[in-house]
């Protein structure tokens, strides 16, 4: 595990830590990156900035998720495909992804602070004489990666699943009428546009987090390995969020498989 290897190097004063501090001093002294721009990106990792952004996305996606859940249940009832106690789709817990997103961000200080106190790594020269030691892993780096990363997942995950359900419902209705030969071209535009938007959001969030990391190092607030360690922790939390939502949110993969079976019919594929 990358995080374990980085932590071992930091705790044991390994050669990677030496290279890391050399690189950190070089980047902090570099004049190619304006200090004002670096400060702006470094501030994006502050909870005061990241938390309101995530809260806005949580409220929006929670509201949209509740609407989708109610609409999906009404359509299932209209098509007389309401889930039975056994074998049907899982109940749609629209509130779980937003709630899990808030818990993921709350878990950042719960993980970062004990590690900082345990390792007590000194900060860069610009932070000398500060009130505390303990800069590994970077709380700002982890906060930015979790807050903006889970916000992007909230936005793209619902859109991707909504597109899958839309395609399956269209397939069901078309099969119930007659086999229309030219239906695929009419349905390709929306999924392609949604995929492009999801890619754009993912790339934007990745670049933003790279900017946060560079800003933290350029301003001398953290060593590069501090930022990388924060990203590793964030990756674990984002993976846990995805696993929890896929397992317990409901109305997702099992519902999609159920609708696929309905669309295929008794002899369908």
PDB file of C-alpha atoms in Angstrom, residues 31-197:
ATOM      1  CA  UNK A  31       9.565  31.897  -8.820  1.00  0.00           C
ATOM      2  CA  UNK A  32       7.828  30.378 -11.839  1.00  0.00           C
ATOM      3  CA  UNK A  33       4.592  29.942  -9.880  1.00  0.00           C
ATOM      4  CA  UNK A  34       3.244  33.299  -8.600  1.00  0.00           C
ATOM      5  CA  UNK A  35       2.851  33.261  -4.845  1.00  0.00           C
ATOM      6  CA  UNK A  36      -0.606  34.833  -5.061  1.00  0.00           C
ATOM      7  CA  UNK A  37      -1.879  32.079  -7.343  1.00  0.00           C
ATOM      8  CA  UNK A  38      -0.273  29.438  -5.132  1.00  0.00           C
ATOM      9  CA  UNK A  39      -1.932  30.964  -2.053  1.00  0.00           C
ATOM     10  CA  UNK A  40      -5.316  30.923  -3.800  1.00  0.00           C
ATOM     11  CA  UNK A  41      -5.086  27.215  -4.575  1.00  0.00           C
ATOM     12  CA  UNK A  42      -3.702  26.393  -1.133  1.00  0.00           C
ATOM     13  CA  UNK A  43      -6.700  28.120   0.446  1.00  0.00           C
ATOM     14  CA  UNK A  44      -9.043  25.843  -1.497  1.00  0.00           C
ATOM     15  CA  UNK A  45      -7.954  23.060   0.853  1.00  0.00           C
ATOM     16  CA  UNK A  46      -9.192  25.012   3.872  1.00  0.00           C
ATOM     17  CA  UNK A  47     -12.336  23.615   5.486  1.00  0.00           C
ATOM     18  CA  UNK A  48     -13.851  27.096   5.467  1.00  0.00           C
ATOM     19  CA  UNK A  49     -13.806  26.955   1.651  1.00  0.00           C
ATOM     20  CA  UNK A  50     -14.280  23.252   0.911  1.00  0.00           C
ATOM     21  CA  UNK A  51     -17.102  22.564   3.366  1.00  0.00           C
ATOM     22  CA  UNK A  52     -19.592  25.106   1.936  1.00  0.00           C
ATOM     23  CA  UNK A  53     -18.927  23.802  -1.576  1.00  0.00           C
ATOM     24  CA  UNK A  54     -19.676  20.249  -0.478  1.00  0.00           C
ATOM     25  CA  UNK A  55     -22.762  21.334   1.479  1.00  0.00           C
ATOM     26  CA  UNK A  56     -24.227  22.999  -1.614  1.00  0.00           C
ATOM     27  CA  UNK A  57     -23.681  19.809  -3.636  1.00  0.00           C
ATOM     28  CA  UNK A  58     -25.089  17.659  -0.810  1.00  0.00           C
ATOM     29  CA  UNK A  59     -28.285  19.716  -0.622  1.00  0.00           C
ATOM     30  CA  UNK A  60     -28.692  19.791  -4.399  1.00  0.00           C
ATOM     31  CA  UNK A  61     -28.058  16.099  -5.004  1.00  0.00           C
ATOM     32  CA  UNK A  62     -30.153  15.125  -1.983  1.00  0.00           C
ATOM     33  CA  UNK A  63     -33.101  17.076  -3.318  1.00  0.00           C
ATOM     34  CA  UNK A  64     -32.624  15.674  -6.809  1.00  0.00           C
ATOM     35  CA  UNK A  65     -32.169  12.161  -5.430  1.00  0.00           C
ATOM     36  CA  UNK A  66     -35.425  12.387  -3.503  1.00  0.00           C
ATOM     37  CA  UNK A  67     -37.241  13.538  -6.629  1.00  0.00           C
ATOM     38  CA  UNK A  68     -35.748  10.728  -8.710  1.00  0.00           C
ATOM     39  CA  UNK A  69     -36.613   8.180  -6.049  1.00  0.00           C
ATOM     40  CA  UNK A  70     -40.243   9.239  -5.904  1.00  0.00           C
ATOM     41  CA  UNK A  71     -40.516   9.360  -9.697  1.00  0.00           C
ATOM     42  CA  UNK A  72     -38.887   5.943 -10.067  1.00  0.00           C
ATOM     43  CA  UNK A  73     -41.251   4.384  -7.515  1.00  0.00           C
ATOM     44  CA  UNK A  74     -44.299   5.903  -9.243  1.00  0.00           C
ATOM     45  CA  UNK A  75     -43.167   4.536 -12.603  1.00  0.00           C
ATOM     46  CA  UNK A  76     -42.579   1.112 -11.123  1.00  0.00           C
ATOM     47  CA  UNK A  77     -46.088   1.156  -9.694  1.00  0.00           C
ATOM     48  CA  UNK A  78     -47.584   2.271 -12.994  1.00  0.00           C
ATOM     49  CA  UNK A  79     -45.823  -0.578 -14.791  1.00  0.00           C
ATOM     50  CA  UNK A  80     -46.962  -3.008 -12.062  1.00  0.00           C
ATOM     51  CA  UNK A  81     -43.378  -3.894 -11.246  1.00  0.00           C
ATOM     52  CA  UNK A  82     -43.332  -2.920  -7.584  1.00  0.00           C
ATOM     53  CA  UNK A  83     -40.711  -4.889  -5.629  1.00  0.00           C
ATOM     54  CA  UNK A  84     -41.931  -7.778  -3.532  1.00  0.00           C
ATOM     55  CA  UNK A  85     -40.459  -8.663  -0.164  1.00  0.00           C
ATOM     56  CA  UNK A  86     -38.013 -11.048  -1.803  1.00  0.00           C
ATOM     57  CA  UNK A  87     -36.264 -10.931  -5.110  1.00  0.00           C
ATOM     58  CA  UNK A  88     -37.151  -7.341  -6.032  1.00  0.00           C
ATOM     59  CA  UNK A  89     -34.952  -4.270  -6.248  1.00  0.00           C
ATOM     60  CA  UNK A  90     -33.513  -2.848  -3.067  1.00  0.00           C
ATOM     61  CA  UNK A  91     -35.340   0.171  -1.595  1.00  0.00           C
ATOM     62  CA  UNK A  92     -34.026   3.497  -2.858  1.00  0.00           C
ATOM     63  CA  UNK A  93     -32.160   5.209  -0.022  1.00  0.00           C
ATOM     64  CA  UNK A  94     -31.705   8.579  -1.715  1.00  0.00           C
ATOM     65  CA  UNK A  95     -30.382  10.093   1.503  1.00  0.00           C
ATOM     66  CA  UNK A  96     -27.451   7.709   1.887  1.00  0.00           C
ATOM     67  CA  UNK A  97     -24.977   9.162  -0.663  1.00  0.00           C
ATOM     68  CA  UNK A  98     -25.275  12.764   0.675  1.00  0.00           C
ATOM     69  CA  UNK A  99     -25.052  11.566   4.271  1.00  0.00           C
ATOM     70  CA  UNK A 100     -22.040   9.378   3.510  1.00  0.00           C
ATOM     71  CA  UNK A 101     -20.388  12.337   1.767  1.00  0.00           C
ATOM     72  CA  UNK A 102     -20.649  14.434   4.930  1.00  0.00           C
ATOM     73  CA  UNK A 103     -19.299  11.573   7.036  1.00  0.00           C
ATOM     74  CA  UNK A 104     -16.370  11.112   4.647  1.00  0.00           C
ATOM     75  CA  UNK A 105     -15.325  14.742   5.087  1.00  0.00           C
ATOM     76  CA  UNK A 106     -15.810  14.507   8.860  1.00  0.00           C
ATOM     77  CA  UNK A 107     -13.503  11.471   8.885  1.00  0.00           C
ATOM     78  CA  UNK A 108     -10.587  13.519   7.497  1.00  0.00           C
ATOM     79  CA  UNK A 109      -9.551  15.209  10.775  1.00  0.00           C
ATOM     80  CA  UNK A 110     -10.329  12.031  12.697  1.00  0.00           C
ATOM     81  CA  UNK A 111      -7.651  10.256  10.646  1.00  0.00           C
ATOM     82  CA  UNK A 112      -5.203  13.087   9.975  1.00  0.00           C
ATOM     83  CA  UNK A 113      -4.820  14.567  13.469  1.00  0.00           C
ATOM     84  CA  UNK A 114      -3.741  11.336  15.252  1.00  0.00           C
ATOM     85  CA  UNK A 115      -1.236  10.602  12.477  1.00  0.00           C
ATOM     86  CA  UNK A 116       0.231  14.095  12.732  1.00  0.00           C
ATOM     87  CA  UNK A 117       0.582  13.802  16.485  1.00  0.00           C
ATOM     88  CA  UNK A 118       2.133  10.348  16.206  1.00  0.00           C
ATOM     89  CA  UNK A 119       4.685  11.156  13.495  1.00  0.00           C
ATOM     90  CA  UNK A 120       5.328  14.777  14.559  1.00  0.00           C
ATOM     91  CA  UNK A 121       7.097  15.568  11.316  1.00  0.00           C
ATOM     92  CA  UNK A 122       8.570  19.084  11.251  1.00  0.00           C
ATOM     93  CA  UNK A 123       7.249  21.387   8.576  1.00  0.00           C
ATOM     94  CA  UNK A 124       9.135  23.288   5.870  1.00  0.00           C
ATOM     95  CA  UNK A 125      11.425  26.174   6.881  1.00  0.00           C
ATOM     96  CA  UNK A 126       8.627  28.687   6.277  1.00  0.00           C
ATOM     97  CA  UNK A 127       6.632  27.014   9.067  1.00  0.00           C
ATOM     98  CA  UNK A 128       9.497  26.992  11.582  1.00  0.00           C
ATOM     99  CA  UNK A 129       8.587  28.395  14.950  1.00  0.00           C
ATOM    100  CA  UNK A 130       4.936  27.535  14.540  1.00  0.00           C
ATOM    101  CA  UNK A 131       2.652  26.449  17.324  1.00  0.00           C
ATOM    102  CA  UNK A 132       2.911  22.760  16.472  1.00  0.00           C
ATOM    103  CA  UNK A 133       4.845  20.075  14.689  1.00  0.00           C
ATOM    104  CA  UNK A 134       3.165  17.382  12.705  1.00  0.00           C
ATOM    105  CA  UNK A 135       2.697  18.050   9.010  1.00  0.00           C
ATOM    106  CA  UNK A 136       2.248  14.548   7.637  1.00  0.00           C
ATOM    107  CA  UNK A 137      -0.253  13.861   6.158  1.00  0.00           C
ATOM    108  CA  UNK A 138      -1.580  17.142   4.854  1.00  0.00           C
ATOM    109  CA  UNK A 139      -5.005  17.947   6.225  1.00  0.00           C
ATOM    110  CA  UNK A 140      -5.551  20.593   3.559  1.00  0.00           C
ATOM    111  CA  UNK A 141      -4.649  18.147   0.796  1.00  0.00           C
ATOM    112  CA  UNK A 142      -6.927  15.440   2.189  1.00  0.00           C
ATOM    113  CA  UNK A 143      -9.779  17.892   2.793  1.00  0.00           C
ATOM    114  CA  UNK A 144      -9.655  19.211  -0.774  1.00  0.00           C
ATOM    115  CA  UNK A 145      -9.441  15.728  -2.293  1.00  0.00           C
ATOM    116  CA  UNK A 146     -12.353  14.377  -0.242  1.00  0.00           C
ATOM    117  CA  UNK A 147     -14.615  17.439  -0.437  1.00  0.00           C
ATOM    118  CA  UNK A 148     -14.260  18.127  -4.145  1.00  0.00           C
ATOM    119  CA  UNK A 149     -13.847  14.457  -5.035  1.00  0.00           C
ATOM    120  CA  UNK A 150     -17.010  13.291  -3.289  1.00  0.00           C
ATOM    121  CA  UNK A 151     -18.868  16.331  -4.642  1.00  0.00           C
ATOM    122  CA  UNK A 152     -17.917  15.245  -8.154  1.00  0.00           C
ATOM    123  CA  UNK A 153     -18.975  11.674  -7.383  1.00  0.00           C
ATOM    124  CA  UNK A 154     -22.335  12.868  -6.084  1.00  0.00           C
ATOM    125  CA  UNK A 155     -22.927  14.779  -9.303  1.00  0.00           C
ATOM    126  CA  UNK A 156     -21.662  12.194 -11.786  1.00  0.00           C
ATOM    127  CA  UNK A 157     -22.868   9.038 -10.036  1.00  0.00           C
ATOM    128  CA  UNK A 158     -26.510  10.089 -10.054  1.00  0.00           C
ATOM    129  CA  UNK A 159     -26.262  11.224 -13.664  1.00  0.00           C
ATOM    130  CA  UNK A 160     -24.684   7.967 -14.832  1.00  0.00           C
ATOM    131  CA  UNK A 161     -27.223   5.798 -13.039  1.00  0.00           C
ATOM    132  CA  UNK A 162     -30.074   7.977 -14.246  1.00  0.00           C
ATOM    133  CA  UNK A 163     -28.887   7.534 -17.840  1.00  0.00           C
ATOM    134  CA  UNK A 164     -28.675   3.757 -17.422  1.00  0.00           C
ATOM    135  CA  UNK A 165     -32.208   3.579 -16.035  1.00  0.00           C
ATOM    136  CA  UNK A 166     -33.472   5.874 -18.794  1.00  0.00           C
ATOM    137  CA  UNK A 167     -31.998   3.642 -21.499  1.00  0.00           C
ATOM    138  CA  UNK A 168     -33.496   0.535 -19.930  1.00  0.00           C
ATOM    139  CA  UNK A 169     -36.929   2.093 -19.565  1.00  0.00           C
ATOM    140  CA  UNK A 170     -36.854   3.221 -23.199  1.00  0.00           C
ATOM    141  CA  UNK A 171     -35.869  -0.272 -24.234  1.00  0.00           C
ATOM    142  CA  UNK A 172     -38.742  -1.736 -22.237  1.00  0.00           C
ATOM    143  CA  UNK A 173     -41.325   0.574 -23.783  1.00  0.00           C
ATOM    144  CA  UNK A 174     -40.034   0.047 -27.291  1.00  0.00           C
ATOM    145  CA  UNK A 175     -40.122  -3.725 -26.867  1.00  0.00           C
ATOM    146  CA  UNK A 176     -43.670  -3.537 -25.544  1.00  0.00           C
ATOM    147  CA  UNK A 177     -44.838  -1.686 -28.644  1.00  0.00           C
ATOM    148  CA  UNK A 178     -43.015  -3.284 -31.545  1.00  0.00           C
ATOM    149  CA  UNK A 179     -39.402  -3.696 -32.563  1.00  0.00           C
ATOM    150  CA  UNK A 180     -38.599  -0.342 -34.080  1.00  0.00           C
ATOM    151  CA  UNK A 181     -35.462  -0.565 -36.153  1.00  0.00           C
ATOM    152  CA  UNK A 182     -34.033   2.953 -35.805  1.00  0.00           C
ATOM    153  CA  UNK A 183     -34.358   3.649 -32.096  1.00  0.00           C
ATOM    154  CA  UNK A 184     -30.647   3.529 -31.190  1.00  0.00           C
ATOM    155  CA  UNK A 185     -29.658   6.715 -32.990  1.00  0.00           C
ATOM    156  CA  UNK A 186     -32.298   8.664 -31.081  1.00  0.00           C
ATOM    157  CA  UNK A 187     -30.903   7.489 -27.762  1.00  0.00           C
ATOM    158  CA  UNK A 188     -27.183   7.931 -28.330  1.00  0.00           C
ATOM    159  CA  UNK A 189     -26.983  11.691 -27.936  1.00  0.00           C
ATOM    160  CA  UNK A 190     -27.940  12.029 -24.268  1.00  0.00           C
ATOM    161  CA  UNK A 191     -25.638   9.276 -22.890  1.00  0.00           C
ATOM    162  CA  UNK A 192     -22.725  10.606 -24.953  1.00  0.00           C
ATOM    163  CA  UNK A 193     -23.270  14.135 -23.649  1.00  0.00           C
ATOM    164  CA  UNK A 194     -23.571  12.842 -20.073  1.00  0.00           C
ATOM    165  CA  UNK A 195     -20.347  10.857 -20.441  1.00  0.00           C
ATOM    166  CA  UNK A 196     -18.512  13.910 -21.768  1.00  0.00           C
ATOM    167  CA  UNK A 197     -19.800  16.003 -18.863  1.00  0.00           C
TER     168      UNK A 197
END
